[in-house]
Amino acid sequence: MDWGILEREPELARLAAAAREAADGAGSVVLVFGEAGIGKSSLVKALPDHLPDGTRILVGECDDLATRRPLGPFRDLIGSVGGELAGAVTEGGDRHRVHEALLEELRGAVLVVEDVHWADEASLDALRFLVRRADRLPALLVLTYRDDELSREHPLRHLLGQVSRAPRVHRLPLARLSLDAVRTLSAGRVDPAQVYAVTNGNPFFVAEILAAGGTGEVPPTVVDAVLARLRGLPGDTVDALEQLAVVPSAVERPLVDTLLAEEVAVLAAAEQRGLLTVTPERVAFRHELIRRAVADSLPAARRIGLNRAVLEALVARPGSDAARIVHHAAQAGDRDAVARYGPDAAKDASCAGAHREAAAQLRLVLRERHRYAPAELADLLERYAVETYTIADSAAAVAAQREAVALRRSLGDTLALGADLRWLSRIHWWAGNADQAQEAAREAVAVLEHAGDDRLLALAVSNTAQLRMLSERYAEAVEHGERAITLARKADDPAILAHALNNVGTARWRSGDPGGRRQLEESLEVALAAGEVEHACRSYANIIWTLLDNLQYDEADAFLSPAMDLADRAEHLGFLNYLHVELAMRRLAAADWGEAEKHAEYGMHDFVPARCPALTVLARVRIRCGRPGADELLGEAWEIAVGTRELQRTGPVAVARAESAWLRGDLKGVIEAAEPVHAQASLLPGAPYRPELGYWLTKAGHPVPPDDSDHPYALQARGQWRRAAARWQTAGCPYEHASARAESPDPADKLAALAAFDALGAEPAARMLRAELRRLGVRRIPRGPLAATRENPAGLTDRQLQVIRLLAEGLTNAEIAARLVVSVRTIDNHVRAVLDKLDAPGRRQAAARAAELGLLPGGSPT
């Protein structure tokens, strides 16, 4: 009996149904996951027999190399796909070509990518591209992975978070075999209860125990069971198995023929025992755990020698993958080979968009830094800094770039030193180190001032303008930016021109000069015309941010859609996440709490400029809805903001902290949160956060200079609540509109504001207003949102509903955080809020209560 598909009928049926739906144009993504040995590959092998006749199935595998092969699973498809995809994958430098070729190839097909937990970054990038379009494709995308090997920082987490938001997703967690299944498989040869006790129903472990058994004795470990099957094999077969076991992938026949002294027939005995799968094209161990058991059993000296044999064979073959060469060189301890082939492996990875793999290769290379001349070492350090900057490893990027700068100084290479200093400035800013960014920027300009390269000087000057703009030194930003514009036009470089126009336009607009908007929009036009996606995204981001700060929400909406579409199509994930955070800010203004949270969570990664506002949005939702966890979020946001020294970061965090203090009746806390940042904002022209900070200080009884602007918060601070309410209503801000009406002396206005707070779920503001109405002697104060309670008996938010449903599936907080791609601390706060709203002392009682209320899938109120 085929143990691999026993008790897998429901999963195969769901896969077959999804394939039929895909053939009809309703594509989807299927996640097949479980521990090692649970039967993921067996399920995939059984799949073709359950698919409609004529269904085309493509299978690629990710390998457990120390540093992954760029586009590894898609390279496996060569020979089964058309020439365009094969060529795109082989050349690897144009990821857009790879993505478009994949789209075309997958129409009407089922694509299976196995062991995605080992996927390289370029492959994950391609899968993200496919996931976002899966529902519009007549194709099925099946991803298998080990869920027990995913740390919180694992690269696969981002992809899984994206999959969770896809329109059509099927999750197939594979369970272990039951005792009855083990009894069926054992067929009286061994004691099934004993086998089950040793294996706990893991299908692979069960199979290995049974394959080694028959005597009634169960080996103490599965490794023992695998090695027991080697006993009795001919010596040359064991030697061949050990040689192949050090290659962490299927081994192509030419390499097999080179490695094995005997013909491939030497493997026949191992194939008959079920250890290997042999085809005319390649040889592979039947399961990765078998390969590991054999490889791990080898003495270190033997393993080193076998890796050296693979290394020599790969080096002798033209066109061998540099990543595989470096892997075996490292395993063999051949440092010369690592130093020789590592830079090429890193270049291949970088060109394919596999920046994590490129950084890992360069990390290996830089361990051999003494083998390189100073200029060559400086180049390698620059490359490593760029790769680690790209993957948001700021500490590594700063350290490498500083070392590169030091080498350039010693070499006296003026142009290279200036370029490196400009990069160092950018990396420092990305890491949130404002002072170091400014210092490196100043030196970059000084070094390049008379070096004779207009382009490099223009870039350094524009970088200075950007930093001045971000730190609200608007006049200096305009001065440097206009010089950069002149230099960029002289150098005929549209990318730098767009960058400089952006800095000048943003500085002018944010300082109160409406003409700056036209210049910022010109920056966008120049970038789009030149195909400079990064610069266009930055222009979009600055336009949208300023419109949001100016309460011009409808106009921001007009820019958000094309901006996100551009970033999505270009796979510029950094800016796409940043734009999601801006959309979260927009939804917060509209009091759309659930959508605000959903989009803010895109920014909960290591990119500091997006993480700070994302934390702030999430905190303000909690503050206004009366949910716990806001203080922790604001604490982290404030730490980031202070490091940037930018009002665009400190201002929003300060107003959120002031609002939080006000709603809990802490007037001293309001003043402590708002006063220092208000003092900073008061020194600047057109500062967008000054009116709101001044408003909170006024409410707390702290005197501030009068603000005669027509900003609605300034109107409220002057007691003009009616005009402010009208402005908030026009802007489309229901929470702020209700807050302004609550300041009316007329109880009727206050009652209307209370109704609005109740409808929004703004419990803290509603509670304060009810207390005020009682003090005023108002009778018949509404008790609360009864209609909302009937619709959602527990009053849970959309996110809390997601959490309780995952909690009811038995997931831990860490597992829920991974599924929803948020921090564990965020889920801790959600779970506490859910337990409180369901009035449940523990998780099990909460799940039972949710089922009673009909909050779980398939449930209904009783």
Coordinates of N, CA, C and O in Angstrom, one line a residue, residues 395-488:
A395 N 22.6 47.8 10.2 CA 23.8 47.7 11.0 C 25.0 47.2 10.1 O 26.1 47.8 10.1
A396 N 24.7 46.1 9.4 CA 25.7 45.5 8.5 C 26.1 46.5 7.4 O 27.2 46.7 7.0
A397 N 25.1 47.2 6.8 CA 25.3 48.1 5.7 C 26.2 49.3 6.2 O 27.1 49.7 5.5
V398 N 25.9 49.8 7.3 CA 26.6 51.0 7.8 C 28.1 50.5 8.1 O 29.0 51.2 7.7
A399 N 28.3 49.4 8.7 CA 29.7 49.0 9.0 C 30.5 48.7 7.7 O 31.6 49.1 7.6
A400 N 29.9 48.1 6.7 CA 30.6 47.8 5.5 C 30.9 49.1 4.7 O 32.0 49.3 4.2
Q401 N 29.9 50.0 4.7 CA 30.2 51.2 3.9 C 31.2 52.1 4.6 O 32.0 52.8 3.9
R402 N 31.2 52.1 5.9 CA 32.3 52.8 6.6 C 33.6 52.3 6.3 O 34.6 53.1 6.1
E403 N 33.8 51.0 6.3 CA 35.0 50.4 5.9 C 35.4 50.7 4.5 O 36.6 51.0 4.2
A404 N 34.4 50.7 3.6 CA 34.7 51.1 2.2 C 35.2 52.5 2.1 O 36.2 52.8 1.4
V405 N 34.6 53.4 2.9 CA 35.0 54.8 2.9 C 36.5 54.9 3.4 O 37.3 55.7 2.8
A406 N 36.8 54.2 4.4 CA 38.1 54.3 5.0 C 39.2 53.8 4.0 O 40.3 54.4 3.8
L407 N 38.9 52.7 3.2 CA 39.8 52.3 2.2 C 39.9 53.3 1.1 O 41.0 53.5 0.6
R408 N 38.8 53.9 0.7 CA 38.9 55.0 -0.4 C 39.8 56.1 0.0 O 40.5 56.7 -0.7
R409 N 39.7 56.5 1.3 CA 40.5 57.6 1.8 C 42.0 57.2 1.7 O 42.8 58.0 1.2
S410 N 42.3 55.9 2.0 CA 43.7 55.5 2.0 C 44.3 55.4 0.6 O 45.4 55.6 0.3
L411 N 43.3 55.1 -0.4 CA 43.7 55.0 -1.8 C 43.8 56.3 -2.5 O 44.4 56.4 -3.6
G412 N 43.2 57.4 -1.9 CA 43.2 58.7 -2.6 C 42.3 58.8 -3.8 O 42.6 59.6 -4.7
D413 N 41.3 57.9 -3.9 CA 40.4 57.9 -5.1 C 39.3 58.9 -4.8 O 38.3 58.5 -4.1
T414 N 39.4 60.1 -5.3 CA 38.5 61.2 -4.9 C 37.0 60.9 -5.3 O 36.1 61.0 -4.5
L415 N 36.8 60.5 -6.6 CA 35.5 60.2 -7.1 C 34.8 59.1 -6.3 O 33.7 59.2 -5.9
A416 N 35.6 58.0 -6.2 CA 35.0 56.8 -5.5 C 34.7 57.2 -4.0 O 33.7 56.8 -3.5
L417 N 35.6 58.0 -3.4 CA 35.3 58.4 -2.0 C 34.1 59.2 -1.9 O 33.2 59.0 -1.0
G418 N 33.9 60.2 -2.8 CA 32.7 61.0 -2.8 C 31.4 60.2 -3.0 O 30.4 60.4 -2.3
A419 N 31.5 59.3 -3.9 CA 30.3 58.4 -4.2 C 30.0 57.6 -3.0 O 28.8 57.4 -2.6
D420 N 31.0 57.0 -2.3 CA 30.8 56.2 -1.2 C 30.3 57.0 0.0 O 29.5 56.5 0.8
L421 N 30.8 58.2 0.2 CA 30.3 59.0 1.3 C 28.8 59.4 1.1 O 28.0 59.4 2.0
R422 N 28.4 59.6 -0.2 CA 27.0 59.9 -0.4 C 26.1 58.6 -0.1 O 25.1 58.7 0.5
W423 N 26.6 57.4 -0.5 CA 25.9 56.2 -0.1 C 25.9 56.0 1.4 O 24.9 55.6 2.0
L424 N 27.0 56.3 2.1 CA 27.0 56.2 3.5 C 25.9 57.1 4.2 O 25.3 56.7 5.1
S425 N 25.8 58.3 3.6 CA 24.8 59.2 4.1 C 23.4 58.6 4.0 O 22.6 58.6 4.9
R426 N 23.1 58.1 2.8 CA 21.8 57.5 2.6 C 21.5 56.3 3.5 O 20.4 56.1 4.1
I427 N 22.6 55.5 3.7 CA 22.4 54.3 4.6 C 22.2 54.7 6.0 O 21.3 54.1 6.7
H428 N 22.9 55.7 6.5 CA 22.7 56.2 7.8 C 21.2 56.7 8.0 O 20.6 56.5 9.0
W429 N 20.7 57.5 7.0 CA 19.3 58.0 7.1 C 18.3 56.8 7.2 O 17.4 56.8 8.0
W430 N 18.6 55.8 6.3 CA 17.7 54.6 6.3 C 17.7 53.9 7.6 O 16.6 53.4 8.1
A431 N 18.8 54.0 8.3 CA 18.9 53.3 9.6 C 18.4 54.2 10.8 O 18.3 53.8 11.9
G432 N 18.0 55.4 10.4 CA 17.4 56.3 11.4 C 18.4 57.1 12.2 O 18.2 57.7 13.2
N433 N 19.7 57.3 11.6 CA 20.8 58.0 12.2 C 20.9 59.4 11.6 O 21.7 59.5 10.6
A434 N 20.2 60.4 12.0 CA 20.1 61.6 11.3 C 21.4 62.4 11.3 O 21.9 62.9 10.3
D435 N 22.1 62.5 12.5 CA 23.3 63.2 12.6 C 24.4 62.7 11.7 O 25.1 63.4 11.0
Q436 N 24.6 61.3 11.7 CA 25.6 60.7 10.9 C 25.3 60.9 9.4 O 26.2 61.1 8.6
A437 N 24.0 60.9 9.0 CA 23.6 61.1 7.6 C 24.0 62.5 7.2 O 24.6 62.7 6.1
Q438 N 23.8 63.5 8.0 CA 24.1 64.8 7.7 C 25.6 65.0 7.5 O 26.1 65.7 6.6
E439 N 26.4 64.4 8.4 CA 27.8 64.6 8.4 C 28.4 63.9 7.1 O 29.3 64.5 6.5
A440 N 28.0 62.7 6.8 CA 28.5 62.1 5.6 C 28.1 62.9 4.3 O 28.9 63.0 3.4
A441 N 26.9 63.5 4.4 CA 26.5 64.2 3.2 C 27.3 65.5 3.0 O 27.7 65.8 1.9
R442 N 27.7 66.2 4.1 CA 28.5 67.4 4.0 C 29.9 67.0 3.4 O 30.4 67.7 2.5
E443 N 30.5 65.9 3.9 CA 31.8 65.5 3.4 C 31.7 65.1 1.9 O 32.6 65.4 1.2
A444 N 30.6 64.4 1.5 CA 30.5 64.0 0.1 C 30.6 65.2 -0.8 O 31.3 65.2 -1.8
V445 N 29.8 66.2 -0.5 CA 29.8 67.4 -1.3 C 31.2 68.1 -1.3 O 31.7 68.5 -2.4
A446 N 31.8 68.2 -0.1 CA 33.2 68.8 -0.1 C 34.2 68.0 -0.9 O 35.0 68.6 -1.6
V447 N 34.1 66.7 -0.9 CA 35.1 65.9 -1.7 C 34.8 66.0 -3.2 O 35.8 66.1 -4.0
L448 N 33.6 66.1 -3.6 CA 33.3 66.1 -5.0 C 33.2 67.5 -5.6 O 33.1 67.7 -6.8
E449 N 33.3 68.5 -4.8 CA 33.1 69.9 -5.2 C 34.0 70.3 -6.4 O 33.5 70.9 -7.4
H450 N 35.2 69.9 -6.4 CA 36.1 70.2 -7.5 C 36.7 69.0 -8.2 O 37.8 69.0 -8.8
A451 N 36.0 67.9 -8.1 CA 36.5 66.6 -8.7 C 36.2 66.5 -10.2 O 36.8 65.5 -10.8
G452 N 35.4 67.3 -10.7 CA 35.2 67.3 -12.2 C 34.1 66.3 -12.7 O 34.0 66.1 -13.9
D453 N 33.2 65.8 -11.8 CA 32.2 64.9 -12.2 C 30.8 65.5 -11.8 O 30.4 65.5 -10.7
D454 N 30.2 66.2 -12.8 CA 28.9 66.9 -12.5 C 27.8 65.9 -12.0 O 27.0 66.3 -11.2
R455 N 27.8 64.7 -12.5 CA 26.8 63.8 -12.1 C 26.9 63.4 -10.7 O 25.9 63.5 -9.9
L456 N 28.1 63.0 -10.3 CA 28.3 62.6 -8.9 C 28.1 63.8 -7.9 O 27.5 63.6 -6.9
L457 N 28.5 65.0 -8.3 CA 28.3 66.2 -7.5 C 26.8 66.5 -7.4 O 26.3 66.8 -6.3
A458 N 26.1 66.4 -8.5 CA 24.6 66.6 -8.5 C 23.9 65.7 -7.5 O 23.1 66.1 -6.8
L459 N 24.3 64.4 -7.6 CA 23.7 63.4 -6.7 C 24.0 63.7 -5.2 O 23.1 63.7 -4.4
A460 N 25.3 64.1 -4.9 CA 25.6 64.5 -3.6 C 24.9 65.7 -3.1 O 24.4 65.8 -1.9
V461 N 24.8 66.7 -3.9 CA 24.1 67.9 -3.5 C 22.6 67.7 -3.4 O 22.0 68.2 -2.4
S462 N 22.0 66.9 -4.2 CA 20.6 66.6 -4.1 C 20.3 65.7 -2.8 O 19.3 65.9 -2.2
N463 N 21.3 64.9 -2.5 CA 21.2 64.1 -1.2 C 21.1 65.1 0.0 O 20.4 64.9 0.9
T464 N 22.0 66.1 -0.1 CA 22.0 67.1 1.0 C 20.7 67.8 1.0 O 20.1 68.1 2.1
A465 N 20.2 68.2 -0.1 CA 18.9 68.9 -0.2 C 17.8 68.0 0.4 O 16.9 68.5 1.2
Q466 N 17.8 66.7 0.1 CA 16.8 65.8 0.7 C 16.9 65.8 2.2 O 15.8 65.8 2.9
L467 N 18.1 65.7 2.8 CA 18.2 65.6 4.2 C 17.8 66.9 4.9 O 17.1 66.9 5.9
R468 N 18.1 68.0 4.2 CA 17.6 69.3 4.8 C 16.1 69.4 4.7 O 15.5 69.9 5.6
M469 N 15.5 68.9 3.6 CA 14.0 68.9 3.5 C 13.4 68.1 4.6 O 12.5 68.5 5.3
L470 N 14.0 66.9 4.8 CA 13.4 66.0 5.8 C 13.5 66.5 7.2 O 12.7 66.2 8.1
S471 N 14.6 67.3 7.5 CA 14.8 67.8 8.8 C 14.2 69.2 9.0 O 14.5 69.9 9.9
E472 N 13.3 69.6 8.0 CA 12.5 70.9 8.0 C 13.4 72.1 7.9 O 13.0 73.2 8.3
R473 N 14.6 72.0 7.4 CA 15.5 73.1 7.1 C 15.2 73.5 5.6 O 16.0 73.3 4.7
Y474 N 14.0 74.1 5.5 CA 13.4 74.2 4.1 C 14.2 75.2 3.2 O 14.4 74.9 2.0
A475 N 14.6 76.3 3.8 CA 15.4 77.3 2.9 C 16.7 76.7 2.4 O 17.1 76.8 1.3
E476 N 17.4 76.0 3.3 CA 18.6 75.3 2.9 C 18.3 74.2 1.9 O 19.1 74.0 0.9
A477 N 17.2 73.5 2.1 CA 16.9 72.5 1.1 C 16.7 73.0 -0.3 O 17.1 72.5 -1.3
V478 N 16.0 74.2 -0.3 CA 15.7 74.8 -1.6 C 17.0 75.3 -2.3 O 17.3 75.1 -3.5
E479 N 17.9 75.8 -1.5 CA 19.2 76.3 -2.0 C 20.0 75.2 -2.6 O 20.5 75.3 -3.7
H480 N 20.2 74.1 -1.8 CA 21.0 73.0 -2.3 C 20.2 72.3 -3.5 O 20.9 71.9 -4.5
G481 N 18.9 72.2 -3.4 CA 18.2 71.5 -4.4 C 18.2 72.2 -5.8 O 18.3 71.6 -6.8
E482 N 18.1 73.6 -5.7 CA 18.2 74.3 -7.0 C 19.6 74.2 -7.7 O 19.7 74.1 -8.9
R483 N 20.6 74.1 -6.9 CA 21.9 73.8 -7.4 C 22.0 72.4 -8.0 O 22.5 72.2 -9.1
A484 N 21.4 71.5 -7.3 CA 21.4 70.1 -7.9 C 20.6 70.0 -9.2 O 21.0 69.3 -10.1
I485 N 19.5 70.8 -9.3 CA 18.7 70.8 -10.5 C 19.6 71.3 -11.7 O 19.6 70.7 -12.8
T486 N 20.3 72.4 -11.4 CA 21.2 72.9 -12.5 C 22.3 71.9 -12.9 O 22.5 71.7 -14.1
L487 N 22.9 71.2 -11.9 CA 23.9 70.2 -12.2 C 23.3 69.0 -13.0 O 23.9 68.5 -13.9
A488 N 22.1 68.6 -12.5 CA 21.5 67.5 -13.2 C 21.1 67.7 -14.6 O 21.3 66.9 -15.5

